[in-house]
Amino acid sequence: MAGGLVERVRAVRYKVARVSPLPLLVRVGIFLVVFAGFLLAYPVQMLAPRSLLALAVAAVLPAVAPRRLWPTFAALVTVGGWLLAMLGYDRPPALWRLLAVATLLYLAHTLCALAALLPYDGLIDPDLVLRWLARAGGVVLGSAVLGVVLAWLGGVGGTAGTQAATVVGLLVAVGLSALLGWLLRRR
């Protein structure tokens, strides 16, 4: 039994020694983005040292195992913190905070997807990661602009503006779904 344990420790040490810097940086980025999302979503009253430690552990999990259920778990913890802040602590939903949390959720998701594809011991071209992040930045920018425009439309005209923003949002969602379906069939 001790021989098997020694072999496992050697295997782990061998894998750790072979880790390349770029996949490691992507995983550090996952941790930082997820943890920042937690800090923005949760109310300040809940950020005691013990809860910060629990959130840090929850942020490490998707960075260590991006192919498993941990990215989804981290996203649910973030959304749970947002809901807790709004419903339990009566924090009003500010547009900047909503956009920041949504941006961090998307970046965590896309970085986990990238980390799941990158071999931990491979030599990766930095341009690959930069192109991936540029694409993610374009999505974030487009979503933020669209979100601000729809929020502005929601405030125009009282209740009629809210209905117009809802209809425009539904049309955008249907259009994007149709575009994605067309792109999938085209392959």
PDB file of C-alpha atoms in Angstrom:
ATOM      1  CA  MET A   1       0.000   0.000   0.000  1.00  0.00           C
ATOM      2  CA  ALA A   2       2.823   2.417   0.802  1.00  0.00           C
ATOM      3  CA  GLY A   3       4.455   1.622  -2.552  1.00  0.00           C
ATOM      4  CA  GLY A   4       1.276   2.624  -4.401  1.00  0.00           C
ATOM      5  CA  LEU A   5       1.098   5.886  -2.490  1.00  0.00           C
ATOM      6  CA  VAL A   6       4.734   6.655  -3.268  1.00  0.00           C
ATOM      7  CA  GLU A   7       4.086   5.999  -6.966  1.00  0.00           C
ATOM      8  CA  ARG A   8       1.116   8.356  -6.974  1.00  0.00           C
ATOM      9  CA  VAL A   9       3.139  11.090  -5.300  1.00  0.00           C
ATOM     10  CA  ARG A  10       5.893  10.624  -7.891  1.00  0.00           C
ATOM     11  CA  ALA A  11       3.348  10.799 -10.711  1.00  0.00           C
ATOM     12  CA  VAL A  12       1.908  14.041  -9.331  1.00  0.00           C
ATOM     13  CA  ARG A  13       5.387  15.546  -8.897  1.00  0.00           C
ATOM     14  CA  TYR A  14       6.245  14.558 -12.470  1.00  0.00           C
ATOM     15  CA  LYS A  15       3.078  16.205 -13.817  1.00  0.00           C
ATOM     16  CA  VAL A  16       3.631  19.369 -11.781  1.00  0.00           C
ATOM     17  CA  ALA A  17       7.216  19.624 -13.025  1.00  0.00           C
ATOM     18  CA  ARG A  18       5.994  19.480 -16.638  1.00  0.00           C
ATOM     19  CA  VAL A  19       3.400  22.256 -16.392  1.00  0.00           C
ATOM     20  CA  SER A  20       3.928  24.962 -19.013  1.00  0.00           C
ATOM     21  CA  PRO A  21       3.644  28.642 -18.073  1.00  0.00           C
ATOM     22  CA  LEU A  22       0.852  29.639 -20.480  1.00  0.00           C
ATOM     23  CA  PRO A  23      -1.707  26.987 -19.413  1.00  0.00           C
ATOM     24  CA  LEU A  24      -0.821  27.848 -15.825  1.00  0.00           C
ATOM     25  CA  LEU A  25      -1.472  31.557 -16.511  1.00  0.00           C
ATOM     26  CA  VAL A  26      -4.850  30.714 -18.045  1.00  0.00           C
ATOM     27  CA  ARG A  27      -5.773  28.792 -14.912  1.00  0.00           C
ATOM     28  CA  VAL A  28      -4.587  31.644 -12.686  1.00  0.00           C
ATOM     29  CA  GLY A  29      -6.771  33.917 -14.820  1.00  0.00           C
ATOM     30  CA  ILE A  30      -9.737  31.608 -14.173  1.00  0.00           C
ATOM     31  CA  PHE A  31      -9.173  31.871 -10.438  1.00  0.00           C
ATOM     32  CA  LEU A  32      -8.872  35.667 -10.522  1.00  0.00           C
ATOM     33  CA  VAL A  33     -11.937  36.175 -12.723  1.00  0.00           C
ATOM     34  CA  VAL A  34     -14.118  33.806 -10.687  1.00  0.00           C
ATOM     35  CA  PHE A  35     -12.990  35.306  -7.386  1.00  0.00           C
ATOM     36  CA  ALA A  36     -13.588  38.847  -8.661  1.00  0.00           C
ATOM     37  CA  GLY A  37     -17.078  37.758  -9.731  1.00  0.00           C
ATOM     38  CA  PHE A  38     -17.725  36.461  -6.227  1.00  0.00           C
ATOM     39  CA  LEU A  39     -16.547  39.717  -4.675  1.00  0.00           C
ATOM     40  CA  LEU A  40     -18.823  41.771  -6.929  1.00  0.00           C
ATOM     41  CA  ALA A  41     -21.855  39.532  -6.548  1.00  0.00           C
ATOM     42  CA  TYR A  42     -21.870  38.973  -2.798  1.00  0.00           C
ATOM     43  CA  PRO A  43     -22.900  41.675  -0.325  1.00  0.00           C
ATOM     44  CA  VAL A  44     -20.071  43.279   1.619  1.00  0.00           C
ATOM     45  CA  GLN A  45     -21.669  42.200   4.899  1.00  0.00           C
ATOM     46  CA  MET A  46     -20.990  38.555   4.041  1.00  0.00           C
ATOM     47  CA  LEU A  47     -17.314  38.958   3.163  1.00  0.00           C
ATOM     48  CA  ALA A  48     -15.857  37.817   6.485  1.00  0.00           C
ATOM     49  CA  PRO A  49     -12.512  35.958   6.516  1.00  0.00           C
ATOM     50  CA  ARG A  50     -14.165  32.539   6.770  1.00  0.00           C
ATOM     51  CA  SER A  51     -16.526  33.183   3.861  1.00  0.00           C
ATOM     52  CA  LEU A  52     -13.660  34.666   1.802  1.00  0.00           C
ATOM     53  CA  LEU A  53     -11.742  31.434   2.343  1.00  0.00           C
ATOM     54  CA  ALA A  54     -14.753  29.404   1.198  1.00  0.00           C
ATOM     55  CA  LEU A  55     -15.133  31.622  -1.878  1.00  0.00           C
ATOM     56  CA  ALA A  56     -11.414  31.273  -2.630  1.00  0.00           C
ATOM     57  CA  VAL A  57     -11.731  27.485  -2.505  1.00  0.00           C
ATOM     58  CA  ALA A  58     -14.769  27.690  -4.777  1.00  0.00           C
ATOM     59  CA  ALA A  59     -12.731  29.854  -7.181  1.00  0.00           C
ATOM     60  CA  VAL A  60      -9.821  27.405  -7.200  1.00  0.00           C
ATOM     61  CA  LEU A  61     -12.010  24.450  -8.193  1.00  0.00           C
ATOM     62  CA  PRO A  62     -12.786  25.560 -11.788  1.00  0.00           C
ATOM     63  CA  ALA A  63      -9.141  26.569 -12.257  1.00  0.00           C
ATOM     64  CA  VAL A  64      -7.951  23.110 -11.234  1.00  0.00           C
ATOM     65  CA  ALA A  65     -10.616  21.093 -13.061  1.00  0.00           C
ATOM     66  CA  PRO A  66     -12.148  23.148 -15.904  1.00  0.00           C
ATOM     67  CA  ARG A  67     -13.530  20.052 -17.669  1.00  0.00           C
ATOM     68  CA  ARG A  68     -15.678  18.971 -14.777  1.00  0.00           C
ATOM     69  CA  LEU A  69     -18.756  20.507 -13.157  1.00  0.00           C
ATOM     70  CA  TRP A  70     -16.795  23.150 -11.226  1.00  0.00           C
ATOM     71  CA  PRO A  71     -17.207  26.010 -13.733  1.00  0.00           C
ATOM     72  CA  THR A  72     -20.980  25.528 -13.533  1.00  0.00           C
ATOM     73  CA  PHE A  73     -20.756  25.337  -9.749  1.00  0.00           C
ATOM     74  CA  ALA A  74     -18.788  28.608  -9.643  1.00  0.00           C
ATOM     75  CA  ALA A  75     -21.338  30.308 -11.907  1.00  0.00           C
ATOM     76  CA  LEU A  76     -24.187  29.136  -9.681  1.00  0.00           C
ATOM     77  CA  VAL A  77     -22.360  30.386  -6.574  1.00  0.00           C
ATOM     78  CA  THR A  78     -21.927  33.775  -8.270  1.00  0.00           C
ATOM     79  CA  VAL A  79     -25.589  33.989  -9.255  1.00  0.00           C
ATOM     80  CA  GLY A  80     -26.579  32.836  -5.762  1.00  0.00           C
ATOM     81  CA  GLY A  81     -24.505  35.666  -4.288  1.00  0.00           C
ATOM     82  CA  TRP A  82     -26.154  38.168  -6.619  1.00  0.00           C
ATOM     83  CA  LEU A  83     -29.621  36.962  -5.637  1.00  0.00           C
ATOM     84  CA  LEU A  84     -28.691  36.929  -1.962  1.00  0.00           C
ATOM     85  CA  ALA A  85     -27.465  40.513  -2.189  1.00  0.00           C
ATOM     86  CA  MET A  86     -30.629  41.669  -3.942  1.00  0.00           C
ATOM     87  CA  LEU A  87     -33.228  39.700  -2.003  1.00  0.00           C
ATOM     88  CA  GLY A  88     -31.594  39.193   1.392  1.00  0.00           C
ATOM     89  CA  TYR A  89     -29.704  42.456   1.778  1.00  0.00           C
ATOM     90  CA  ASP A  90     -31.901  44.736  -0.376  1.00  0.00           C
ATOM     91  CA  ARG A  91     -29.038  45.885  -2.597  1.00  0.00           C
ATOM     92  CA  PRO A  92     -30.512  47.677  -5.602  1.00  0.00           C
ATOM     93  CA  PRO A  93     -29.408  46.233  -8.951  1.00  0.00           C
ATOM     94  CA  ALA A  94     -26.952  48.739 -10.415  1.00  0.00           C
ATOM     95  CA  LEU A  95     -26.323  48.506 -14.151  1.00  0.00           C
ATOM     96  CA  TRP A  96     -22.531  48.716 -13.793  1.00  0.00           C
ATOM     97  CA  ARG A  97     -22.495  45.867 -11.267  1.00  0.00           C
ATOM     98  CA  LEU A  98     -24.777  43.740 -13.427  1.00  0.00           C
ATOM     99  CA  LEU A  99     -22.573  44.291 -16.485  1.00  0.00           C
ATOM    100  CA  ALA A 100     -19.424  43.561 -14.472  1.00  0.00           C
ATOM    101  CA  VAL A 101     -20.783  40.327 -12.995  1.00  0.00           C
ATOM    102  CA  ALA A 102     -22.088  39.197 -16.395  1.00  0.00           C
ATOM    103  CA  THR A 103     -18.710  40.006 -17.969  1.00  0.00           C
ATOM    104  CA  LEU A 104     -16.850  38.063 -15.296  1.00  0.00           C
ATOM    105  CA  LEU A 105     -19.213  35.100 -15.647  1.00  0.00           C
ATOM    106  CA  TYR A 106     -18.636  35.007 -19.398  1.00  0.00           C
ATOM    107  CA  LEU A 107     -14.867  35.404 -19.056  1.00  0.00           C
ATOM    108  CA  ALA A 108     -14.743  32.605 -16.489  1.00  0.00           C
ATOM    109  CA  HIS A 109     -16.750  30.394 -18.822  1.00  0.00           C
ATOM    110  CA  THR A 110     -14.605  31.089 -21.863  1.00  0.00           C
ATOM    111  CA  LEU A 111     -11.331  30.771 -19.931  1.00  0.00           C
ATOM    112  CA  CYS A 112     -12.489  27.402 -18.572  1.00  0.00           C
ATOM    113  CA  ALA A 113     -13.264  26.313 -22.126  1.00  0.00           C
ATOM    114  CA  LEU A 114      -9.790  27.405 -23.213  1.00  0.00           C
ATOM    115  CA  ALA A 115      -8.102  25.708 -20.258  1.00  0.00           C
ATOM    116  CA  ALA A 116     -10.007  22.502 -20.995  1.00  0.00           C
ATOM    117  CA  LEU A 117      -8.545  22.473 -24.498  1.00  0.00           C
ATOM    118  CA  LEU A 118      -4.966  23.391 -23.621  1.00  0.00           C
ATOM    119  CA  PRO A 119      -2.648  20.561 -22.610  1.00  0.00           C
ATOM    120  CA  TYR A 120      -1.064  21.375 -19.285  1.00  0.00           C
ATOM    121  CA  ASP A 121       2.402  20.436 -20.537  1.00  0.00           C
ATOM    122  CA  GLY A 122       2.225  21.778 -24.087  1.00  0.00           C
ATOM    123  CA  LEU A 123       4.086  24.682 -25.605  1.00  0.00           C
ATOM    124  CA  ILE A 124       1.288  27.030 -26.584  1.00  0.00           C
ATOM    125  CA  ASP A 125       1.636  29.981 -28.928  1.00  0.00           C
ATOM    126  CA  PRO A 126       0.698  33.134 -26.994  1.00  0.00           C
ATOM    127  CA  ASP A 127      -1.153  34.412 -30.079  1.00  0.00           C
ATOM    128  CA  LEU A 128      -3.698  31.634 -29.571  1.00  0.00           C
ATOM    129  CA  VAL A 129      -4.588  32.907 -26.123  1.00  0.00           C
ATOM    130  CA  LEU A 130      -4.543  36.531 -27.272  1.00  0.00           C
ATOM    131  CA  ARG A 131      -6.911  35.777 -30.175  1.00  0.00           C
ATOM    132  CA  TRP A 132      -9.178  33.862 -27.793  1.00  0.00           C
ATOM    133  CA  LEU A 133      -9.242  36.779 -25.363  1.00  0.00           C
ATOM    134  CA  ALA A 134      -9.769  39.302 -28.173  1.00  0.00           C
ATOM    135  CA  ARG A 135     -12.793  37.332 -29.355  1.00  0.00           C
ATOM    136  CA  ALA A 136     -14.111  37.181 -25.798  1.00  0.00           C
ATOM    137  CA  GLY A 137     -13.531  40.934 -25.454  1.00  0.00           C
ATOM    138  CA  GLY A 138     -15.568  41.548 -28.603  1.00  0.00           C
ATOM    139  CA  VAL A 139     -18.434  39.484 -27.224  1.00  0.00           C
ATOM    140  CA  VAL A 140     -18.260  41.303 -23.888  1.00  0.00           C
ATOM    141  CA  LEU A 141     -18.178  44.723 -25.548  1.00  0.00           C
ATOM    142  CA  GLY A 142     -21.070  43.926 -27.880  1.00  0.00           C
ATOM    143  CA  SER A 143     -23.141  42.497 -25.033  1.00  0.00           C
ATOM    144  CA  ALA A 144     -22.448  45.499 -22.805  1.00  0.00           C
ATOM    145  CA  VAL A 145     -23.420  47.980 -25.516  1.00  0.00           C
ATOM    146  CA  LEU A 146     -26.574  46.031 -26.306  1.00  0.00           C
ATOM    147  CA  GLY A 147     -27.402  45.762 -22.592  1.00  0.00           C
ATOM    148  CA  VAL A 148     -26.981  49.488 -22.022  1.00  0.00           C
ATOM    149  CA  VAL A 149     -29.110  50.306 -25.073  1.00  0.00           C
ATOM    150  CA  LEU A 150     -31.845  47.924 -23.939  1.00  0.00           C
ATOM    151  CA  ALA A 151     -31.716  49.336 -20.411  1.00  0.00           C
ATOM    152  CA  TRP A 152     -32.020  52.831 -21.855  1.00  0.00           C
ATOM    153  CA  LEU A 153     -34.961  51.721 -23.996  1.00  0.00           C
ATOM    154  CA  GLY A 154     -36.548  50.253 -20.878  1.00  0.00           C
ATOM    155  CA  GLY A 155     -36.472  53.651 -19.199  1.00  0.00           C
ATOM    156  CA  VAL A 156     -37.921  55.554 -22.176  1.00  0.00           C
ATOM    157  CA  GLY A 157     -41.659  56.085 -22.013  1.00  0.00           C
ATOM    158  CA  GLY A 158     -42.465  54.529 -18.634  1.00  0.00           C
ATOM    159  CA  THR A 159     -44.297  51.215 -18.963  1.00  0.00           C
ATOM    160  CA  ALA A 160     -44.420  51.402 -22.736  1.00  0.00           C
ATOM    161  CA  GLY A 161     -40.615  51.665 -22.764  1.00  0.00           C
ATOM    162  CA  THR A 162     -40.358  48.546 -20.611  1.00  0.00           C
ATOM    163  CA  GLN A 163     -42.584  46.669 -23.010  1.00  0.00           C
ATOM    164  CA  ALA A 164     -40.563  47.921 -25.988  1.00  0.00           C
ATOM    165  CA  ALA A 165     -37.306  46.809 -24.343  1.00  0.00           C
ATOM    166  CA  THR A 166     -38.835  43.401 -23.611  1.00  0.00           C
ATOM    167  CA  VAL A 167     -39.959  42.991 -27.212  1.00  0.00           C
ATOM    168  CA  VAL A 168     -36.580  44.137 -28.569  1.00  0.00           C
ATOM    169  CA  GLY A 169     -34.794  41.774 -26.171  1.00  0.00           C
ATOM    170  CA  LEU A 170     -36.967  38.869 -27.278  1.00  0.00           C
ATOM    171  CA  LEU A 171     -36.367  39.707 -30.937  1.00  0.00           C
ATOM    172  CA  VAL A 172     -32.622  39.815 -30.341  1.00  0.00           C
ATOM    173  CA  ALA A 173     -32.732  36.467 -28.519  1.00  0.00           C
ATOM    174  CA  VAL A 174     -34.766  34.859 -31.312  1.00  0.00           C
ATOM    175  CA  GLY A 175     -32.471  36.363 -33.954  1.00  0.00           C
ATOM    176  CA  LEU A 176     -29.345  35.119 -32.205  1.00  0.00           C
ATOM    177  CA  SER A 177     -30.876  31.659 -31.780  1.00  0.00           C
ATOM    178  CA  ALA A 178     -31.747  31.546 -35.470  1.00  0.00           C
ATOM    179  CA  LEU A 179     -28.236  32.694 -36.389  1.00  0.00           C
ATOM    180  CA  LEU A 180     -26.649  30.036 -34.196  1.00  0.00           C
ATOM    181  CA  GLY A 181     -28.932  27.362 -35.635  1.00  0.00           C
ATOM    182  CA  TRP A 182     -28.056  28.436 -39.164  1.00  0.00           C
ATOM    183  CA  LEU A 183     -24.348  28.397 -38.350  1.00  0.00           C
ATOM    184  CA  LEU A 184     -24.607  24.898 -36.871  1.00  0.00           C
ATOM    185  CA  ARG A 185     -26.496  23.562 -39.924  1.00  0.00           C
ATOM    186  CA  ARG A 186     -23.985  25.172 -42.257  1.00  0.00           C
ATOM    187  CA  ARG A 187     -21.190  23.028 -40.857  1.00  0.00           C
TER     188      ARG A 187
END
